[in-house]
XYZ file of C-alpha atoms in Angstrom:
673
model
C -7.085 30.277 6.674
C -4.535 32.578 8.259
C -0.939 32.021 9.286
C -0.927 34.970 11.729
C 0.885 34.221 14.978
C 1.711 30.695 13.909
C 4.043 29.030 16.390
C 4.612 25.644 14.750
C 4.646 24.912 11.028
C 4.739 21.412 9.595
C 6.185 20.954 6.116
C 5.113 18.241 3.667
C 7.897 18.216 1.080
C 8.016 16.520 -2.310
C 7.699 13.755 -3.308
C 4.843 12.553 -1.138
C 1.952 11.530 -3.421
C -0.462 14.414 -3.742
C -3.865 12.710 -3.869
C -4.548 12.729 -0.118
C -3.617 14.670 3.032
C -0.615 13.654 5.131
C -2.097 11.743 8.069
C 0.858 11.988 10.464
C 1.272 15.772 10.505
C -2.509 16.212 10.439
C -2.731 14.292 13.716
C 0.244 16.147 15.236
C -1.474 19.388 14.281
C -4.556 18.397 16.269
C -2.421 17.355 19.257
C -0.955 20.859 19.412
C -4.144 22.741 18.693
C -6.124 21.099 21.469
C -3.439 22.470 23.821
C -3.881 25.982 22.415
C -0.695 25.970 20.325
C -1.239 27.584 16.933
C 0.121 25.367 14.169
C -0.359 24.878 10.450
C 0.807 22.680 7.559
C 2.479 23.743 4.312
C 1.911 21.249 1.491
C 4.989 21.934 -0.590
C 4.360 18.697 -2.479
C 1.113 20.145 -3.837
C 2.765 23.496 -4.501
C 5.615 21.810 -6.355
C 3.204 19.778 -8.463
C 1.527 23.022 -9.499
C 4.917 24.372 -10.512
C 6.259 21.460 -12.558
C 3.006 19.913 -13.775
C 1.301 16.689 -12.827
C 3.067 14.566 -15.470
C 6.562 15.227 -14.201
C 5.525 15.154 -10.552
C 3.791 11.820 -11.069
C 6.825 10.440 -12.890
C 9.165 11.422 -10.068
C 6.797 9.993 -7.454
C 5.958 6.736 -9.167
C 8.583 6.021 -11.858
C 8.970 2.252 -12.045
C 11.455 0.133 -13.996
C 10.747 -3.136 -15.774
C 12.419 -5.970 -13.887
C 11.762 -8.792 -16.306
C 10.711 -8.415 -19.926
C 8.090 -10.797 -21.262
C 8.209 -10.598 -25.042
C 7.604 -6.974 -25.970
C 5.878 -6.190 -22.695
C 7.226 -5.464 -19.244
C 5.895 -5.746 -15.725
C 6.632 -2.573 -13.809
C 6.764 -3.190 -10.045
C 6.916 -0.148 -7.806
C 10.562 0.753 -7.207
C 10.956 3.664 -4.808
C 14.473 2.348 -4.148
C 15.690 4.145 -7.284
C 15.414 7.398 -5.255
C 14.779 9.355 -8.450
C 12.803 12.010 -6.589
C 15.522 12.343 -3.966
C 18.085 13.104 -6.681
C 16.142 16.204 -7.748
C 17.060 18.182 -4.626
C 20.584 16.821 -4.157
C 22.219 20.025 -5.551
C 20.179 22.117 -3.098
C 21.473 19.992 -0.214
C 25.062 19.296 -1.261
C 25.951 22.118 -3.639
C 29.054 21.309 -5.669
C 29.476 18.043 -3.749
C 26.306 16.593 -5.323
C 26.922 13.554 -7.508
C 26.940 13.703 -11.289
C 23.444 13.563 -12.741
C 24.475 12.177 -16.110
C 26.281 9.230 -14.547
C 23.255 8.397 -12.405
C 20.883 8.884 -15.340
C 22.979 6.597 -17.543
C 22.601 3.909 -14.921
C 18.828 4.403 -14.909
C 18.452 4.339 -18.682
C 18.258 0.543 -19.122
C 15.785 0.430 -16.220
C 13.431 3.225 -17.233
C 13.373 2.952 -21.010
C 9.963 1.412 -21.576
C 9.314 -0.425 -24.831
C 6.412 0.682 -26.976
C 3.598 -1.722 -27.735
C 4.615 -3.840 -30.688
C 2.283 -4.155 -33.639
C -0.577 -6.415 -32.692
C 0.044 -6.147 -28.949
C -3.141 -5.687 -26.976
C -3.876 -2.594 -24.944
C -4.899 -4.787 -22.037
C -1.417 -6.244 -21.697
C 0.515 -6.175 -18.478
C 2.700 -3.145 -19.139
C 1.486 0.074 -17.562
C 2.142 3.223 -19.586
C 4.251 5.852 -17.867
C 3.120 9.463 -18.204
C 6.494 10.459 -19.673
C 9.123 8.607 -21.617
C 12.511 8.470 -19.944
C 14.284 10.316 -22.759
C 12.146 13.423 -22.246
C 11.907 13.045 -18.470
C 15.688 12.810 -18.141
C 16.192 16.290 -19.584
C 13.339 17.835 -17.594
C 14.718 16.403 -14.358
C 18.209 17.671 -15.159
C 16.811 21.192 -15.539
C 14.804 20.820 -12.353
C 17.915 19.728 -10.434
C 19.797 22.785 -11.599
C 16.936 24.977 -10.410
C 16.497 23.199 -7.053
C 18.694 25.605 -4.998
C 16.580 28.573 -6.141
C 13.354 26.667 -5.417
C 14.489 25.817 -1.882
C 15.545 29.418 -1.205
C 12.091 30.604 -2.258
C 10.413 28.020 -0.038
C 12.500 29.122 2.934
C 11.586 32.786 2.488
C 7.879 31.960 2.236
C 7.952 29.695 5.294
C 9.703 32.305 7.454
C 7.503 35.210 6.382
C 5.332 35.098 9.525
C 8.170 34.032 11.849
C 7.189 30.565 13.158
C 9.246 29.341 16.107
C 9.277 25.633 15.181
C 9.399 23.927 11.782
C 8.585 20.214 11.672
C 9.463 18.068 8.658
C 7.840 14.742 7.887
C 9.892 12.298 5.835
C 8.361 9.218 4.262
C 9.071 7.756 0.835
C 11.192 10.259 -1.156
C 10.946 13.327 1.088
C 14.275 13.316 2.918
C 16.529 15.298 0.584
C 14.031 18.083 -0.124
C 13.354 18.361 3.623
C 17.048 18.398 4.514
C 17.853 20.954 1.827
C 15.088 23.222 3.099
C 16.133 22.764 6.726
C 19.718 23.656 5.828
C 18.580 26.858 4.114
C 16.299 27.763 7.020
C 19.199 27.331 9.431
C 21.331 29.606 7.247
C 18.646 32.272 7.580
C 17.782 31.774 11.274
C 20.017 30.633 14.168
C 18.893 27.970 16.690
C 17.768 30.577 19.217
C 15.235 31.948 16.765
C 14.086 28.810 14.990
C 13.933 25.153 15.992
C 14.014 22.480 13.271
C 12.557 19.010 13.894
C 12.432 16.044 11.547
C 10.457 12.817 11.941
C 8.643 10.163 9.952
C 9.373 6.671 8.661
C 12.751 7.686 7.224
C 13.898 8.665 10.725
C 13.196 5.353 12.408
C 15.886 3.869 14.667
C 19.427 3.984 13.233
C 18.262 5.929 10.183
C 17.201 8.737 12.505
C 20.453 8.548 14.438
C 22.371 8.817 11.178
C 20.373 11.894 10.179
C 21.009 13.472 13.579
C 24.749 12.693 13.334
C 25.233 13.939 9.779
C 22.981 16.976 9.575
C 23.768 19.192 12.590
C 21.513 22.019 11.385
C 18.563 19.962 12.673
C 17.758 20.515 16.335
C 15.831 17.268 16.892
C 15.255 14.024 15.002
C 12.300 11.949 16.192
C 12.114 8.184 15.765
C 8.751 6.510 16.172
C 5.270 7.813 16.932
C 5.617 11.545 17.380
C 2.310 12.252 19.121
C 3.857 11.254 22.447
C 6.737 13.748 22.245
C 5.589 16.657 20.076
C 4.181 18.662 23.005
C 7.394 18.334 25.015
C 9.484 19.323 21.997
C 7.391 22.394 21.264
C 7.132 23.442 24.896
C 10.912 23.199 25.255
C 11.022 26.010 22.684
C 8.014 28.093 23.682
C 8.386 27.850 27.466
C 11.753 29.041 28.797
C 11.651 26.847 31.906
C 10.785 23.651 30.014
C 13.229 20.729 30.143
C 15.418 20.546 27.016
C 15.276 17.345 24.966
C 18.145 15.518 23.213
C 18.796 15.849 19.481
C 17.746 12.264 18.819
C 14.406 11.464 20.435
C 13.042 7.907 20.572
C 9.289 8.405 20.885
C 7.258 5.864 22.880
C 4.506 3.875 21.215
C 1.015 5.248 21.713
C -0.659 2.600 23.844
C -4.138 4.129 23.870
C -5.160 4.807 20.291
C -8.327 6.518 21.532
C -6.176 9.209 23.137
C -5.282 10.499 19.681
C -7.334 13.403 18.344
C -8.959 13.301 14.949
C -6.651 14.581 12.227
C -7.112 18.098 10.845
C -7.032 18.155 7.036
C -8.048 21.805 6.589
C -4.686 22.909 5.227
C -4.597 20.164 2.610
C -8.004 21.010 1.199
C -7.113 24.687 1.256
C -3.985 23.858 -0.764
C -5.894 21.968 -3.466
C -9.126 23.975 -3.518
C -8.670 25.404 -7.029
C -7.058 22.293 -8.534
C -8.766 19.540 -10.571
C -7.839 16.952 -7.944
C -10.001 18.819 -5.417
C -12.866 16.792 -6.904
C -11.131 13.426 -6.721
C -8.950 13.593 -3.609
C -9.584 11.079 -0.864
C -9.406 11.108 2.897
C -7.071 9.000 4.988
C -7.430 7.548 8.457
C -6.023 4.865 10.720
C -7.867 2.510 12.998
C -4.814 0.652 14.305
C -1.026 0.539 14.473
C 1.335 -2.410 14.443
C 0.618 -5.833 12.977
C -1.044 -8.658 14.876
C 0.184 -11.200 12.331
C 3.743 -9.862 12.382
C 3.756 -10.222 16.154
C 3.191 -13.952 15.587
C 5.190 -14.550 12.402
C 7.012 -11.622 10.799
C 6.771 -11.919 6.997
C 10.362 -12.432 5.887
C 10.498 -9.555 3.383
C 8.462 -6.979 5.332
C 10.291 -3.962 6.774
C 7.284 -2.267 8.370
C 6.987 -1.617 12.109
C 10.717 -1.446 12.724
C 10.236 -0.051 16.217
C 7.787 -2.712 17.312
C 4.961 -4.934 16.119
C 2.675 -4.428 19.117
C -0.861 -4.184 17.772
C -3.166 -1.457 19.050
C -6.540 -0.393 17.682
C -9.196 2.220 18.355
C -12.473 1.522 20.073
C -14.892 0.469 17.299
C -17.506 3.071 18.200
C -14.945 5.846 18.440
C -13.573 4.885 15.041
C -17.001 4.901 13.366
C -17.557 8.349 14.850
C -14.245 9.539 13.417
C -15.056 8.320 9.911
C -18.456 9.993 9.954
C -17.112 13.259 11.341
C -14.325 13.531 8.776
C -16.627 12.583 5.898
C -19.157 15.251 6.912
C -16.511 17.880 7.436
C -14.667 17.508 4.163
C -17.366 16.218 1.853
C -15.511 13.085 0.749
C -16.493 9.532 1.612
C -13.539 7.392 0.447
C -10.834 6.640 3.010
C -7.400 5.151 2.360
C -6.768 3.310 5.604
C -3.160 3.554 6.772
C -3.381 0.360 8.840
C -0.915 -2.445 8.150
C -3.674 -4.970 8.818
C -7.387 -4.908 9.643
C -8.477 -5.530 13.230
C -10.692 -8.590 12.781
C -13.021 -7.549 15.587
C -14.096 -4.620 13.412
C -15.783 -7.063 11.052
C -18.508 -7.693 13.628
C -18.610 -4.203 15.139
C -17.476 -1.352 12.888
C -18.945 -2.594 9.617
C -22.342 -3.533 11.111
C -22.570 0.005 12.542
C -21.850 1.517 9.133
C -24.353 -0.843 7.485
C -27.130 -0.098 9.976
C -26.982 3.658 9.486
C -26.699 3.415 5.708
C -23.406 5.288 5.642
C -22.027 5.896 2.168
C -18.473 5.716 3.474
C -16.152 3.544 1.398
C -12.604 2.525 2.192
C -9.434 0.694 1.302
C -8.021 -1.788 3.813
C -5.114 -4.201 4.071
C -5.766 -7.624 5.547
C -4.794 -11.277 5.331
C -6.286 -13.484 2.638
C -7.664 -16.186 4.945
C -11.017 -14.471 5.439
C -14.275 -16.385 5.495
C -16.942 -15.407 3.005
C -19.349 -14.178 5.656
C -16.572 -11.908 6.972
C -15.951 -10.468 3.525
C -19.696 -10.004 3.065
C -19.922 -7.794 6.159
C -16.845 -5.838 5.110
C -18.181 -5.125 1.623
C -21.671 -4.255 2.899
C -19.964 -1.964 5.436
C -18.076 -0.003 2.794
C -14.825 -1.796 1.964
C -14.526 -1.233 -1.775
C -10.811 -1.936 -2.186
C -8.786 -4.626 -0.482
C -5.101 -5.449 -0.367
C -4.994 -8.916 1.175
C -1.264 -9.585 1.109
C -1.425 -12.021 -1.795
C 2.133 -12.235 -3.114
C 2.167 -15.678 -4.676
C 0.044 -18.551 -5.941
C 2.452 -21.115 -4.519
C 1.933 -22.515 -1.024
C 5.591 -23.442 -0.658
C 6.710 -19.913 -1.572
C 4.100 -18.459 0.782
C 5.638 -20.665 3.475
C 9.042 -19.130 2.682
C 7.470 -15.734 3.351
C 5.902 -16.866 6.653
C 2.590 -15.665 5.231
C 0.429 -18.202 7.030
C -1.770 -18.646 3.956
C -2.033 -21.050 1.017
C -2.504 -20.957 -2.732
C -6.152 -21.993 -2.442
C -6.906 -19.391 0.226
C -5.473 -16.690 -2.016
C -7.463 -17.814 -5.050
C -10.608 -18.239 -2.955
C -10.465 -14.631 -1.773
C -9.727 -13.311 -5.272
C -12.813 -15.174 -6.521
C -15.051 -13.857 -3.756
C -13.856 -10.297 -4.371
C -14.865 -10.670 -8.011
C -18.287 -12.009 -7.004
C -18.888 -9.181 -4.546
C -17.604 -6.479 -6.912
C -14.703 -5.358 -4.726
C -11.346 -4.270 -6.162
C -8.586 -6.589 -4.973
C -4.983 -5.374 -5.212
C -2.289 -8.021 -5.325
C 1.058 -8.833 -6.913
C 3.292 -11.774 -7.651
C 6.690 -11.503 -5.973
C 9.655 -13.684 -6.811
C 13.296 -14.151 -5.878
C 12.742 -15.567 -2.395
C 15.733 -17.432 -0.949
C 15.076 -21.133 -1.340
C 12.244 -20.872 -3.870
C 11.972 -23.691 -6.386
C 11.763 -22.738 -10.082
C 9.241 -25.549 -10.521
C 6.739 -23.540 -8.456
C 6.627 -20.918 -11.222
C 6.100 -23.656 -13.790
C 3.080 -24.768 -11.746
C 1.811 -21.171 -11.621
C 2.149 -20.839 -15.390
C 0.066 -23.993 -15.880
C -2.573 -22.761 -13.404
C -3.017 -19.238 -14.785
C -5.266 -20.060 -17.791
C -7.729 -21.601 -15.330
C -7.907 -18.242 -13.496
C -8.254 -15.976 -16.544
C -11.710 -14.761 -15.425
C -10.479 -13.604 -11.992
C -8.752 -10.306 -11.142
C -5.085 -10.621 -12.224
C -2.061 -9.337 -10.311
C -1.200 -5.666 -10.674
C 2.410 -6.574 -11.402
C 5.264 -8.986 -10.927
C 8.460 -7.933 -9.190
C 11.517 -9.194 -7.427
C 11.499 -8.827 -3.667
C 13.378 -5.911 -2.117
C 15.627 -6.153 0.883
C 14.190 -3.576 3.286
C 15.564 -2.475 6.627
C 13.938 -4.181 9.638
C 12.774 -7.215 7.606
C 13.882 -10.652 8.836
C 15.950 -10.957 5.638
C 17.823 -7.804 6.685
C 18.095 -8.668 10.377
C 19.520 -12.177 9.872
C 20.713 -12.383 6.257
C 22.995 -15.351 6.967
C 19.942 -17.433 7.917
C 18.673 -17.032 4.355
C 22.041 -17.337 2.574
C 22.085 -13.620 1.740
C 25.613 -12.269 1.324
C 27.271 -8.903 0.785
C 24.325 -6.881 2.076
C 24.948 -3.215 1.241
C 22.923 -0.075 0.740
C 21.075 0.195 -2.563
C 23.367 1.688 -5.197
C 21.094 4.740 -5.547
C 22.098 5.944 -2.046
C 25.675 6.320 -3.291
C 24.442 9.016 -5.669
C 21.862 10.705 -3.449
C 24.181 10.884 -0.413
C 27.490 11.057 -2.291
C 28.921 13.609 0.160
C 28.586 11.172 3.081
C 31.064 8.354 3.817
C 29.880 4.900 2.650
C 29.275 3.699 6.206
C 26.908 6.643 6.807
C 25.010 5.891 3.609
C 24.484 2.390 4.973
C 23.102 3.787 8.226
C 20.695 6.133 6.435
C 19.453 3.553 3.913
C 16.127 1.747 4.011
C 16.656 -0.244 0.788
C 19.517 -2.686 0.328
C 21.220 -4.774 -2.350
C 22.471 -8.285 -1.679
C 23.856 -11.431 -3.252
C 22.102 -14.760 -2.895
C 24.123 -17.945 -2.774
C 23.223 -20.088 -5.769
C 21.034 -17.290 -7.124
C 19.524 -18.156 -10.517
C 18.725 -15.515 -13.078
C 14.916 -15.210 -12.794
C 14.709 -15.013 -16.579
C 15.664 -18.666 -16.589
C 12.463 -19.749 -14.876
C 9.966 -16.876 -14.989
C 9.297 -16.342 -18.674
C 6.287 -18.651 -18.917
C 4.745 -17.230 -15.746
C 5.188 -13.667 -16.984
C 3.779 -14.382 -20.433
C 0.803 -16.216 -18.994
C 0.176 -13.377 -16.537
C 0.243 -10.898 -19.389
C -2.357 -12.994 -21.184
C -4.354 -13.128 -17.950
C -4.467 -9.345 -17.697
C -5.439 -9.077 -21.350
C -8.246 -11.649 -21.081
C -9.645 -10.141 -17.902
C -9.708 -6.686 -19.498
C -11.770 -8.194 -22.358
C -14.303 -9.635 -19.904
C -13.697 -13.371 -20.171
C -15.787 -15.344 -17.730
C -16.432 -18.675 -16.059
C -19.770 -18.473 -14.295
C -22.908 -20.354 -13.429
C -26.154 -19.007 -14.845
C -29.639 -19.973 -13.751
C -31.893 -17.134 -14.860
C -33.456 -18.417 -18.086
C -33.612 -22.186 -17.919
C -31.635 -25.006 -16.305
C -28.430 -24.183 -14.476
C -25.406 -24.136 -16.752
C -21.790 -23.035 -16.731
C -20.672 -20.453 -19.294
C -16.936 -20.549 -20.060
C -15.181 -18.041 -22.373
C -11.665 -18.335 -20.976
C -10.145 -19.752 -24.173
C -11.738 -17.198 -26.503
C -14.733 -19.350 -27.399
C -18.072 -19.635 -25.621
C -18.986 -22.983 -24.092
C -22.270 -23.594 -22.260
C -22.493 -26.784 -20.231
C -25.750 -27.831 -18.496
C -25.469 -28.828 -14.860
C -27.160 -31.742 -13.169
C -28.647 -31.191 -9.725
C -25.609 -32.925 -8.208
C -23.234 -30.840 -10.298
C -24.876 -27.574 -9.272
C -24.789 -28.572 -5.594
C -21.152 -29.661 -5.800
C -20.040 -26.347 -7.297
C -21.930 -24.531 -4.541
C -20.333 -26.706 -1.845
C -16.863 -26.092 -3.275
C -17.370 -22.332 -3.255
C -15.160 -22.525 -0.162
C -12.185 -24.833 0.334
C -12.861 -28.333 1.616
C -11.853 -31.917 1.092
C -13.591 -34.239 -1.317
C -14.668 -36.435 1.576
C -16.369 -33.507 3.317
C -17.979 -32.358 0.060
C -19.434 -35.804 -0.604
C -20.840 -36.035 2.912
C -22.550 -32.638 2.560
C -23.762 -33.458 -0.934
C -25.495 -36.558 0.406
C -27.263 -34.730 3.202
C -30.989 -34.934 2.346
C -30.163 -35.829 -1.269
C -33.241 -36.980 -3.163
C -32.965 -40.593 -4.280
C -30.467 -41.579 -1.621
C -26.711 -41.083 -1.287
C -24.518 -40.562 -4.347
C -22.062 -43.430 -4.738
C -18.437 -42.537 -4.090
C -17.465 -43.700 -7.595
C -20.087 -41.453 -9.200
C -18.899 -38.559 -7.072
C -15.285 -39.110 -8.129
C -16.334 -39.233 -11.801
C -18.239 -35.957 -11.457
C -15.319 -34.362 -9.669
C -12.864 -35.513 -12.345
C -15.030 -33.858 -14.991
C -14.913 -30.579 -13.098
C -11.151 -30.818 -12.604
C -10.597 -31.596 -16.305
C -12.682 -28.568 -17.351
C -10.802 -26.283 -14.990
C -13.913 -25.565 -12.947
C -12.345 -26.955 -9.770
C -8.713 -26.872 -8.675
C -7.023 -29.202 -6.218
C -4.157 -28.881 -3.756
C -3.481 -32.099 -1.897
C -6.848 -33.331 -0.652
C -8.395 -29.858 -0.703
C -10.665 -28.623 -3.474
C -11.979 -25.228 -4.583
C -14.428 -24.238 -7.303
C -13.334 -21.262 -9.407
C -16.737 -20.930 -11.093
C -18.266 -17.539 -10.335
C -21.801 -16.995 -9.132
C -22.410 -13.351 -9.945
C -25.743 -13.459 -8.126
C -23.728 -13.470 -4.883
C -23.742 -9.658 -5.049
C -27.407 -9.864 -4.123
C -26.293 -11.027 -0.676
C -24.761 -7.606 -0.087
C -27.916 -5.811 -1.187
C -30.163 -8.019 0.932
C -27.968 -7.665 4.013
C -27.863 -3.866 3.781
C -31.601 -3.602 3.223
C -32.433 -5.882 6.136
C -30.066 -3.974 8.437
C -31.491 -0.591 7.511
C -35.072 -1.854 7.889
C -34.219 -3.210 11.319
C -35.121 -6.782 10.427
C -31.617 -8.244 10.560
C -30.767 -10.436 13.522
C -27.163 -9.415 14.223
C -26.859 -11.980 16.992
C -27.460 -14.733 14.442
C -24.395 -13.452 12.591
C -22.386 -13.248 15.806
C -22.112 -9.491 15.288
C -22.998 -6.403 17.303
C -22.954 -2.913 15.740
C -20.496 -0.634 17.522
C -21.979 1.921 19.883
C -21.032 5.342 18.533
C -20.589 8.180 21.029
C -22.701 11.229 20.340
C -22.464 14.060 19.682
C -19.424 13.690 17.409
C -16.345 15.464 18.671
C -15.342 18.391 16.487
C -12.152 18.280 14.485
C -9.629 20.849 15.667
C -9.585 23.571 13.015
C -7.283 26.350 11.926
C -10.093 28.017 10.013
């Protein structure tokens, strides 16, 4: 891959996670290349990881503090708001005006010191090990900070070696300070007439972008929003003398036609990692939609995504299937991390059937809501969804209502159970600290958790953040939030800016909550029980029905012993009926349909149901019931569906589905090779 005659160079600075290509710049690259503009991408994040080692790079990218201690263990929710990675390059940006590292590090110490496992603690407990201990990491980061000006100078010399005319920086997560430091050094080396500097990405959205434009004059343009609609005009204003000049702050329009976007070009990423161990385990990334159809109806109160607009837009199903296949063939990887905020539900009956029919080995991660039906999940899993993040943040319906989630406790548990039956990884967390939440809800959760010990546990427990653009941030007074101010970490990262400018540039905020209780007063039982949940699940506890070698029975090992309970015909049918949520009245009516020996008396039904509730096989919320007993033979449904589809014997119309029509031949990915 050659950089000769490059006109535009995109820079991916630390600390973007290194395991996949940057989707945004990869798409911008293709936009330019299909117009004959020679562009490339420099993955400085990968280069920097080579330099400092994966342990330290991972620590700076993912370092997470314990919020609440449960005994000797701690839950470690993701906390990018510490801005630890941003602090690394502060001396390169601010020079002598950079804030004091030791003072900042002292403030982090109680957050990042992770307790060791106590004697007798189980390895399956809730605490996740960090690659480095804070004591050692603190000194390594201090040394790295001191070296950051030299590192940035070297980057600048390398980037300018073949004289590009435009440098574009993408800033998401903790990339702003490294990008700004590099842009400042590039401007020192080249005046505006010789080099144009552009910055965009999530950290430049709306007022954050205006603040960057106002406070960092060495940048020529700051782009807010979806850059594909403005990148050509920006570049042409530099390369074509008669082109119309654009303002420093550019508000990009939303892309209305997602099919107008070219396929992303990941060549430069795979070139960057070709001789690294992760070249064998990297994944692809793609997007099938932008915006959030649920947020357009009811914006989740804590969600700060889609600050510039919720309008939901998705790609044509056939075009999207074509894109997945083309990228998988080109790069030799079949797992995609989907960048979508939420799955387009019409894909369930179009995209996934197309992937099933052709026997594609493509697998993917998607985000969705938890109120899926089982037949929907079945098509998704058969079509390649191997990991799901269904927006499960609580097992309390009242707290979910506070979030405007539009889901219930039983819906969340139902989906977790089905994911376990179908063998799909489900990613979810328990959040707490919502304005108006009742401590008693966490007491209820603690009592419920032992019943769920055989189901996938939450990845962590953490207090909600106050993010820019979230309803909590937009109207804090509505939720009794007071004294909203930028997260304290911004005062160290941007110490050379006035406080009001730090507020403008911030995405994460601190706040006070009227009548706020210390979560340790009501969360301890929930945290301890969740820790036990994670431990039991890692040991393979189960609650499942078995029918293979004799009468149907339920095997229960949740309490550390093994209990086998035979099932009557009515009991087996009732558990099957309650596989999905329904009322007792509806379950009895279905149970009595064509029942041998006549209808089951209501009293006998209630007695049977009470047995199941007492054993923790069925849970109740109001009049609604749900069985939590697993049927691991449900995975056979996936196998049977895929086989029938590939043999051509499946009646898609019966399922209300129609495989997407894929255009052929596949369009080639724009390449710099």
